[in-house]
Short mmCIF file of C-alpha atoms and ligand atoms in Angstrom, two decimals:
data_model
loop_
_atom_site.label_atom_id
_atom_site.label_comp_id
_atom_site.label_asym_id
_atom_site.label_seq_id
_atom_site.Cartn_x
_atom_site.Cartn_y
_atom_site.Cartn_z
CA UNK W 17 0.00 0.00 0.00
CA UNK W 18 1.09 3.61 -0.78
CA UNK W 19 2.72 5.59 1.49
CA UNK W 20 1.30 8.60 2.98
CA UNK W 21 -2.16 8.23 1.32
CA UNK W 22 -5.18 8.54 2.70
CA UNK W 23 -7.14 5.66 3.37
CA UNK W 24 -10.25 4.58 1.45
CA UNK W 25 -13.03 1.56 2.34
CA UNK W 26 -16.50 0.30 2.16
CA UNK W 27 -18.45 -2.75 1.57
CA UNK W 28 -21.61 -3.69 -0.21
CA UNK W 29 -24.12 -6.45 1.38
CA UNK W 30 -24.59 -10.17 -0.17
CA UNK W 31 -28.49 -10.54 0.01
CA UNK W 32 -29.20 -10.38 -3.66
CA UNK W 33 -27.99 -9.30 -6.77
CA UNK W 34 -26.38 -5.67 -7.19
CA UNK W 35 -28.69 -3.16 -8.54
CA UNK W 36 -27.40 0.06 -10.68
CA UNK W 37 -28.24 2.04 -7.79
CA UNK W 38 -25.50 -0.14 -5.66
CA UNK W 39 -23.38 1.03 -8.95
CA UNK W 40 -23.88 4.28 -9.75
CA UNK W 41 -24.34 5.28 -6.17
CA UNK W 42 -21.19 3.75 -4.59
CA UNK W 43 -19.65 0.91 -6.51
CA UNK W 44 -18.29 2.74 -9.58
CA UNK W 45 -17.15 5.68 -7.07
CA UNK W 46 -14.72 2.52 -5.60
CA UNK W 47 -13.13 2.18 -9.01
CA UNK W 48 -12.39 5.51 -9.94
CA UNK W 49 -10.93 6.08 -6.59
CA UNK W 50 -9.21 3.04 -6.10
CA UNK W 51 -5.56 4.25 -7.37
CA UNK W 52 -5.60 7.52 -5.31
CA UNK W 53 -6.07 5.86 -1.93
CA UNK W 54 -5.19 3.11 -0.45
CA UNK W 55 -8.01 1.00 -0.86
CA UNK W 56 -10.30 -1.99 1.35
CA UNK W 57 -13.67 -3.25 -0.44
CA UNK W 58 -15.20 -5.74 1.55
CA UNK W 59 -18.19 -7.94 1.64
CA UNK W 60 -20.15 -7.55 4.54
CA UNK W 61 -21.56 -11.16 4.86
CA UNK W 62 -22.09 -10.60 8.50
CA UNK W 63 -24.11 -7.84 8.26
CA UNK W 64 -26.50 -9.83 5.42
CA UNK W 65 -26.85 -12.75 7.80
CA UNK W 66 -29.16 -10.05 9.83
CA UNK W 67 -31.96 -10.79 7.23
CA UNK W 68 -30.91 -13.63 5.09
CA UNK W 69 -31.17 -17.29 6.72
CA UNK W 70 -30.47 -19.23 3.57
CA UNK W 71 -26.86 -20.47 3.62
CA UNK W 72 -26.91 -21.68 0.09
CA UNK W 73 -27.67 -18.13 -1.07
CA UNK W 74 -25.52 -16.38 1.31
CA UNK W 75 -22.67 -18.23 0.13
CA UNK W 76 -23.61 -18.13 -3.55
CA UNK W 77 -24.53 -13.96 -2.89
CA UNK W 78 -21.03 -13.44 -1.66
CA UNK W 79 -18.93 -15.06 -4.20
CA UNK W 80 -21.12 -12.94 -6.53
CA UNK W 81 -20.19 -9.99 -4.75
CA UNK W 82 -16.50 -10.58 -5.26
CA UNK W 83 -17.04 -11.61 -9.03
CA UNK W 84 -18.92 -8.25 -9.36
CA UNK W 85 -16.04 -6.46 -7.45
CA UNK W 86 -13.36 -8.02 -10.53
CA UNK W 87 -15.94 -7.33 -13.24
CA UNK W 88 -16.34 -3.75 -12.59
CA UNK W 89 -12.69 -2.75 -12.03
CA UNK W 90 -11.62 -3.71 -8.97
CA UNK W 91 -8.09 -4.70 -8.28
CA UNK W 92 -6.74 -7.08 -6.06
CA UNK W 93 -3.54 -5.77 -6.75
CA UNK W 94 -4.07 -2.21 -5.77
CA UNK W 95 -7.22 -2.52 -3.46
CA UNK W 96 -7.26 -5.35 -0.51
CA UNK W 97 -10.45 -7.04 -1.21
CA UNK W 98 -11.76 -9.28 1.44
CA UNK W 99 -15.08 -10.87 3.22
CA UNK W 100 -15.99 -9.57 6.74
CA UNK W 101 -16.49 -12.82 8.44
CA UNK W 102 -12.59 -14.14 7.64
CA UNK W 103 -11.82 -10.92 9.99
CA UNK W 104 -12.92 -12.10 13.46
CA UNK W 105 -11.59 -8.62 14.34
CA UNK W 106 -14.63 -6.63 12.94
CA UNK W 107 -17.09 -8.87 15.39
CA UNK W 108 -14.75 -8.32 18.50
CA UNK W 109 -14.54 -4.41 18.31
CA UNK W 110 -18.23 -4.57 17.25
CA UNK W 111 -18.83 -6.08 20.79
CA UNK W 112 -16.83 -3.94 22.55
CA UNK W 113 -18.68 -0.80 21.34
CA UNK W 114 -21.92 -2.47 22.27
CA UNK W 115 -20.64 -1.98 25.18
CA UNK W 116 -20.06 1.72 25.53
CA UNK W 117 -23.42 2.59 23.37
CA UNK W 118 -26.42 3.54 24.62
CA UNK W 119 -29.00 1.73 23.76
CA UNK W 120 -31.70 4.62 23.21
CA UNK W 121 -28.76 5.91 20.80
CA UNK W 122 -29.20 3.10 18.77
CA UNK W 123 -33.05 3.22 18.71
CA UNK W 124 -32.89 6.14 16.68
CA UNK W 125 -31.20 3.65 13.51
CA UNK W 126 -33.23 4.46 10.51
CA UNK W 127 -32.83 0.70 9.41
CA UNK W 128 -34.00 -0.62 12.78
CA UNK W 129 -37.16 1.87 12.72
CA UNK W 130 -38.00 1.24 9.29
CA UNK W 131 -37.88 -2.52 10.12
CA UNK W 132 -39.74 -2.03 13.47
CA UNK W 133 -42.23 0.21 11.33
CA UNK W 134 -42.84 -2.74 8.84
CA UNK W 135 -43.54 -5.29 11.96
CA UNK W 136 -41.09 -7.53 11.22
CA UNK W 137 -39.30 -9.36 13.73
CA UNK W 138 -35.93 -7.62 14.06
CA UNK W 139 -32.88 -9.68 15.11
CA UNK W 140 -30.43 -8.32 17.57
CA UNK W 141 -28.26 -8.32 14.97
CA UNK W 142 -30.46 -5.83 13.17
CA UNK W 143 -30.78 -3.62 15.69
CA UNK W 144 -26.96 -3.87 16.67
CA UNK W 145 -25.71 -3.31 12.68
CA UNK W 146 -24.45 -0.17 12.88
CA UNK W 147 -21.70 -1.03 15.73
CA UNK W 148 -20.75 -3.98 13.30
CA UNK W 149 -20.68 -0.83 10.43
CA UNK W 150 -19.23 1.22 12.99
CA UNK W 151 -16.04 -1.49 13.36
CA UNK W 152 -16.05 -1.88 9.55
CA UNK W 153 -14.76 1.38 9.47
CA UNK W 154 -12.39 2.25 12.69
CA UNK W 155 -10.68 -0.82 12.52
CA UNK W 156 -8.83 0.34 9.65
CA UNK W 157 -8.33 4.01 10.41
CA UNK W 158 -10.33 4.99 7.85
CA UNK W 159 -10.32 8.36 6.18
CA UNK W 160 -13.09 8.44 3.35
CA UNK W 161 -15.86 5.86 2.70
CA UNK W 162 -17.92 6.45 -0.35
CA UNK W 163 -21.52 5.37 -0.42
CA UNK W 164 -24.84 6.55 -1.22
CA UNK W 165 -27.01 8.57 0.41
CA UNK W 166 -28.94 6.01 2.31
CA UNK W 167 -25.29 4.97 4.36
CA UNK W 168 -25.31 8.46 5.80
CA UNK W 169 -26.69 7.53 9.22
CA UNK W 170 -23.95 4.63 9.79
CA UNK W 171 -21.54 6.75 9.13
CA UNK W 172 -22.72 9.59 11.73
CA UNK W 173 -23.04 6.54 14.11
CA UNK W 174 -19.20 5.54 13.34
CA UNK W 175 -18.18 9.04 14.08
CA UNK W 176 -19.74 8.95 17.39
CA UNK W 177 -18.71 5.94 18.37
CA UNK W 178 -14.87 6.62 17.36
CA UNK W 179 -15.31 9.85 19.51
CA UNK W 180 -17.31 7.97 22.46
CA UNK W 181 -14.37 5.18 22.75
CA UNK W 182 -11.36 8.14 22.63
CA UNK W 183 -13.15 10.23 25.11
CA UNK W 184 -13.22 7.00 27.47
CA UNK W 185 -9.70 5.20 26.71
CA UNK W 186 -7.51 7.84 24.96
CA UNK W 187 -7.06 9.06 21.32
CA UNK W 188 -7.52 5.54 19.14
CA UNK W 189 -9.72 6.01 16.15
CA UNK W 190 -9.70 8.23 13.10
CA UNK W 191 -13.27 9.99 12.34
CA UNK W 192 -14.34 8.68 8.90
CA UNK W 193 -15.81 11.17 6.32
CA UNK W 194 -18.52 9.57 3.92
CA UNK W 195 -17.92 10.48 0.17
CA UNK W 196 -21.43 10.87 -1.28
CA UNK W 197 -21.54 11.75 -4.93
CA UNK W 198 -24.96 14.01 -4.51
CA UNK W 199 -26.25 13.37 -8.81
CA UNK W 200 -26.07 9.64 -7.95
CA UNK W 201 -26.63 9.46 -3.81
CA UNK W 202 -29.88 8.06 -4.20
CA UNK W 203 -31.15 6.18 -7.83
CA UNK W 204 -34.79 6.01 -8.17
CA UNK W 205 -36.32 2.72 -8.56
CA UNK W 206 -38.96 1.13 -11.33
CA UNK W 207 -41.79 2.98 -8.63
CA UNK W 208 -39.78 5.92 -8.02
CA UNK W 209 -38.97 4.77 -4.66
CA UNK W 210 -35.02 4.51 -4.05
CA UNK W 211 -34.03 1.74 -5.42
CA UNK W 212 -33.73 -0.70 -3.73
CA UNK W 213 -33.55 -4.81 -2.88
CA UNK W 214 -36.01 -5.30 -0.38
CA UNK W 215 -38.29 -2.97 -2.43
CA UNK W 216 -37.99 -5.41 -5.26
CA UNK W 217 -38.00 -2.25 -7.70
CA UNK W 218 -34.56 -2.60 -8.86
CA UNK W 219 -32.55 -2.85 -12.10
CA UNK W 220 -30.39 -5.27 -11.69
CA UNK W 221 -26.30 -4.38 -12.85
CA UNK W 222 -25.48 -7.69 -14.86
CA UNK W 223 -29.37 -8.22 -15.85
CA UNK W 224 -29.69 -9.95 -19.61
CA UNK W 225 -30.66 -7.69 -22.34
CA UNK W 226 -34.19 -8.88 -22.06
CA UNK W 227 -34.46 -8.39 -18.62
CA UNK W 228 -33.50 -4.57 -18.91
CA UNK W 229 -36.16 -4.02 -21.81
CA UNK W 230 -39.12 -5.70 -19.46
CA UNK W 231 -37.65 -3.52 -16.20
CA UNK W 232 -37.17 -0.23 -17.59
CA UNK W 233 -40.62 -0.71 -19.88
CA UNK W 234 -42.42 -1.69 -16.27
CA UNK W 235 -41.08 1.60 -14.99
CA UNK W 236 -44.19 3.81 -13.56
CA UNK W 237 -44.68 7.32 -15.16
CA UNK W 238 -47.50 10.11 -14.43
CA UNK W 239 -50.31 9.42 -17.35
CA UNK W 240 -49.31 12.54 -19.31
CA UNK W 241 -49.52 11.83 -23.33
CA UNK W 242 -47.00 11.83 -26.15
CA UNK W 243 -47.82 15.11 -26.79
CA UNK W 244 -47.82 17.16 -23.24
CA UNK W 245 -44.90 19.01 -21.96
CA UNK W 246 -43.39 16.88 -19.28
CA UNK W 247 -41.10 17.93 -16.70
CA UNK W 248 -37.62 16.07 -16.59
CA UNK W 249 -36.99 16.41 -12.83
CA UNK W 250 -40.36 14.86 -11.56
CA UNK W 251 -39.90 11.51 -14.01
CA UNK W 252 -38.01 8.31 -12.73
CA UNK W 253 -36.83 7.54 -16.69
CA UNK W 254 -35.12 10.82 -17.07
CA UNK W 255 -33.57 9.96 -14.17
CA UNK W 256 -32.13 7.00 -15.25
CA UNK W 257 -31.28 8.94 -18.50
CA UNK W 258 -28.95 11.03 -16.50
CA UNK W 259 -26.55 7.76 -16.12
CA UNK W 260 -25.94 6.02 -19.23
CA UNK W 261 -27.95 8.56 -21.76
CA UNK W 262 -24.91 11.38 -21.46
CA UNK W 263 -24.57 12.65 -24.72
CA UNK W 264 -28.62 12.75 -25.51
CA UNK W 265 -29.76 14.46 -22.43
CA UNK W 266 -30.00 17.88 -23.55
CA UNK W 267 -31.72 16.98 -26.19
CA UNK W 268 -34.09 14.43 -24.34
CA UNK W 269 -34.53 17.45 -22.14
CA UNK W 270 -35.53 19.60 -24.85
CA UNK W 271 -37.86 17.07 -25.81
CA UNK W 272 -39.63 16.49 -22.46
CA UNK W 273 -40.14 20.59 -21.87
CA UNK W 274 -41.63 20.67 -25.30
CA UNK W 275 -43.74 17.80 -25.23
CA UNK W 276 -42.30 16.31 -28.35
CA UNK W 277 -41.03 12.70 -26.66
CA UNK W 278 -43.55 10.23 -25.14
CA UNK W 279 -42.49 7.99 -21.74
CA UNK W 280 -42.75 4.87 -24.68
CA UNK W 281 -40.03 6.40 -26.88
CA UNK W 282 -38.37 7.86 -23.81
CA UNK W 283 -37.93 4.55 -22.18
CA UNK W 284 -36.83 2.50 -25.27
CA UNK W 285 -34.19 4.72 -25.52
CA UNK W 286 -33.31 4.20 -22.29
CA UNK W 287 -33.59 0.30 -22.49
CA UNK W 288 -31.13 0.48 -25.36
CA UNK W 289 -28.49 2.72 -23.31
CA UNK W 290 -28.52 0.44 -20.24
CA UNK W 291 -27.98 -2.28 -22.49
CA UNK W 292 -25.14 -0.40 -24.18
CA UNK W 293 -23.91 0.07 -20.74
CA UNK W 294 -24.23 -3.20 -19.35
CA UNK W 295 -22.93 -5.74 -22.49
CA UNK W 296 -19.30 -4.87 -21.50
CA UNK W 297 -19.71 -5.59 -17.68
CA UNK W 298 -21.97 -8.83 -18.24
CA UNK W 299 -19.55 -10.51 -20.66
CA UNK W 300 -16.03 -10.19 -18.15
CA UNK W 301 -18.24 -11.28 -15.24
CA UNK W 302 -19.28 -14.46 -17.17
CA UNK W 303 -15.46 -14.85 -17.91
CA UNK W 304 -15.10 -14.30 -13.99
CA UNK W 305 -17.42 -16.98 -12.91
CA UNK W 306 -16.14 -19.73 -15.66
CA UNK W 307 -12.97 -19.45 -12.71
CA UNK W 308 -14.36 -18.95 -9.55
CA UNK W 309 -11.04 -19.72 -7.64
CA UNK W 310 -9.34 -16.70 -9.17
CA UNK W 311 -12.09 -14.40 -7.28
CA UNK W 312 -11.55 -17.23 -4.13
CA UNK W 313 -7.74 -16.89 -4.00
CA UNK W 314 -7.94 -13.07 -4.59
CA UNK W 315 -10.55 -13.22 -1.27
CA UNK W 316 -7.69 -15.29 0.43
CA UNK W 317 -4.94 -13.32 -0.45
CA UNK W 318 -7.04 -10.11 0.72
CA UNK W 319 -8.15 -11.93 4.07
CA UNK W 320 -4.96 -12.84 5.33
CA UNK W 321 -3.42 -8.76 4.52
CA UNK W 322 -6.62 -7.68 6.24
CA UNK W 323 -6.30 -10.19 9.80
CA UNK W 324 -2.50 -8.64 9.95
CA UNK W 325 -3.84 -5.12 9.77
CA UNK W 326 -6.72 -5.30 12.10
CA UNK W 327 -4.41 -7.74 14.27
CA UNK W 328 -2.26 -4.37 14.94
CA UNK W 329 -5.26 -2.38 15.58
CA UNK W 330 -6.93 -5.10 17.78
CA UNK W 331 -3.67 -5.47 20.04
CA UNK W 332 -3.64 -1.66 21.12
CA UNK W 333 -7.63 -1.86 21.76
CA UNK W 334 -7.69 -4.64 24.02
CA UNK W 335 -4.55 -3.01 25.79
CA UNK W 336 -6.93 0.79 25.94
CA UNK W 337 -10.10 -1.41 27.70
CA UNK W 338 -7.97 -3.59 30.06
CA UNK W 339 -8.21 -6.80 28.53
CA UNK W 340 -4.71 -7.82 27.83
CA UNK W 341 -2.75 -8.39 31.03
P1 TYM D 424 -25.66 -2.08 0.51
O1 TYM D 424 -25.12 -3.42 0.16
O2 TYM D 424 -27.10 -1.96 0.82
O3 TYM D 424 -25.37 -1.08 -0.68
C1 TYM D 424 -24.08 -0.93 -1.25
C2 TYM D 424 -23.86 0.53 -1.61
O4 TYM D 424 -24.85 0.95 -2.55
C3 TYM D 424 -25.43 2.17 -2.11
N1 TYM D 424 -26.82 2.23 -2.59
C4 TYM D 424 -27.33 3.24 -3.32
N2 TYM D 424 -26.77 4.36 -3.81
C5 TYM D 424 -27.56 5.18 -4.55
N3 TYM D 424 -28.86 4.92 -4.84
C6 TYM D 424 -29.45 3.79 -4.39
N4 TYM D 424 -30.72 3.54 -4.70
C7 TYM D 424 -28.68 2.89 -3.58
N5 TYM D 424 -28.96 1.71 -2.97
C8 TYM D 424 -27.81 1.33 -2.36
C9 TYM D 424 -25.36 2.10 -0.60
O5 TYM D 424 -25.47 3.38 -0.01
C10 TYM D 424 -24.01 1.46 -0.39
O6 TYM D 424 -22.98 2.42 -0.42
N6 TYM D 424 -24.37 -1.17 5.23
C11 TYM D 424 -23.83 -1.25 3.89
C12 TYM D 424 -22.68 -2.21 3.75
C13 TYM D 424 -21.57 -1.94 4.70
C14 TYM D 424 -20.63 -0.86 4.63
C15 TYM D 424 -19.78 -1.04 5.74
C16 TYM D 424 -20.47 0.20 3.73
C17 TYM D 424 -21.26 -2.69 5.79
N7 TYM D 424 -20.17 -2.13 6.41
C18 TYM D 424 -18.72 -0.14 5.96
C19 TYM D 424 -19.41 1.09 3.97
C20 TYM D 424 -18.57 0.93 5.08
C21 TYM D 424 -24.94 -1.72 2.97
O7 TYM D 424 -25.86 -2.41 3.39
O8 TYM D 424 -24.80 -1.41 1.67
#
């Protein structure tokens, strides 16, 4: 790793397929920034076992999130790449800032209220996510983590809790600044929701060509006619114009003020960009998959960099609480 650069990380969740909001939001911010800091991209297969019980698809989710790491960019040789569980350290400093939270803190998660809100039986581990988050982060002296908007709360949690623990055992953790991108921080889904998994509105990144045609063709629109002036900034299509339809959106622009484009044409045109976009992507990740152990190794390889650095970090924590005699 580089000396005297700043240090760069985040993760993205196995419990389904990455959408182009995971991608546009946070995931193609990790590539372009991967040379100018040192980087760690992890896959938080801890924090998915919150909601998803199913080991054959946890398993088979996380390899796909390393094979989606390789096919977008990512590089084991510049970035350490890694899964979350192979670091025992992220649970341990997890627990031990369970243990200086508050628990009405905690109640105020956005995650745990929306889940609460929805009546669904939250786990512990739901509820307790952003300490996990929170030791994502510190463990590594973090500087920047890019994500989208919707990470903003975890990483206003792992600011407090780096401050919390110094104020108790003496200067130890760096705060972390989140790197939002504000065009992308939140991509509409199909309903104009955010887009999102457990929505199930979401365009998935390595979707077939004819998936993308019956997804963006599904997406909802007001009922205004081919011939009405629309507004661009109120439609979930232009939207998704704004990133892959670049070099036509002036022009779509024009079209929607002037009521010269319908949603119909307007989202075939779309369809045809996001196909555009996604061919290139699609075709390395099927090389990716036809040799799974090169993503497995390059996991291994990442793992046993990662246990070293948080094995440091680890040593002078235990030492700060009194655990190491
Ligand atoms: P996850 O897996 O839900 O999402 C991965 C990244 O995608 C971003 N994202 C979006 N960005 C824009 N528009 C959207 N519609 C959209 N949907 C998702 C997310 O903000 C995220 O950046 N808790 C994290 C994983 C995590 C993590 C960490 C991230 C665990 N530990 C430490 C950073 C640092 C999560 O569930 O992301």
């Amino acid at each position: 790793m580089g000396i005297g650069k700043k240090l760069l990380l985040s993760g993205v969740k196995p419990t389904g397929r990455p959408h182009i909001g995971n991608y546009f939001g946070a995931m193609k911010q990790f590539v372009a920034l991967q040379s100018e800091y040192d980087s760690i991209f992890f896959i938080a297969d801890y924090h998915a076992l919150t909601t998803l019980h199913d080991p054959v698809k946890l398993a088979e989710y996380t390899l796909g999130v390393a094979l989606d790491y390789l096919a977008i960019g990512l590089d084991p040789k510049r970035a350490l790449i890694f899964k979350q569980s192979d670091i025992p350290a992220h649970t341990e400093l997890a627990w031990i800032f369970n243990c200086i939270t508050a628990m009405p803190y905690l109640l105020r998660g956005h995650a745990y209220k929306d889940a609460e809100a929805k009546n669904e039986e939250v786990t512990v581990g739901t509820f307790d996510y952003p300490m996990l988050m929170a030791a994502d982060i510190l463990l590594y002296d973090t500087d920047v983590v890019p994500v989208g908007q919707d990470q903003k709360q975890h990483l206003e949690f792992a600011r407090d809790t780096a401050e919390k623990f110094n104020r108790l055992f003496g200067e130890t953790f760096k705060l972390p600044e989140p790197h939002i991108v504000s065009e992308v921080a939140a991509v509409p889904g199909l309903d104009g929701r955010k887009m999102s998994k457990s929505y199930d509105n979401t365009i998935p990144l390595f979707a077939d060509d004819d998936e993308i045609e019956r997804l963006v063709m599904s997406i909802v629109t007001d009922s205004k006619g081919e011939r009405e002036p629309k507004d661009p900034a109120a439609d979930t299509v232009f939207a998704l114009h704004r990133l892959v339809s670049a070099g036509q959106l002036d022009e779509l622009k024009k079209r929607y003020e002037e009521g010269t484009i319908g949603y119909k044409e307007s989202k075939e045109i779309l369809a045809e960009n996001m196909k555009k976009f996604a061919a290139p992507l699609r075709e390395k990740r099927r090389e990716l998959e036809e040799k799974p152990e090169y993503a497995k190794d390059a996991l291994a390889q990442g793992a046993e960099v990662a246990r070293k650095k948080s094995e440091e970090k680890m040593k002078e924590v235990r030492r700060k609480v009194g655990v190491a005699l």
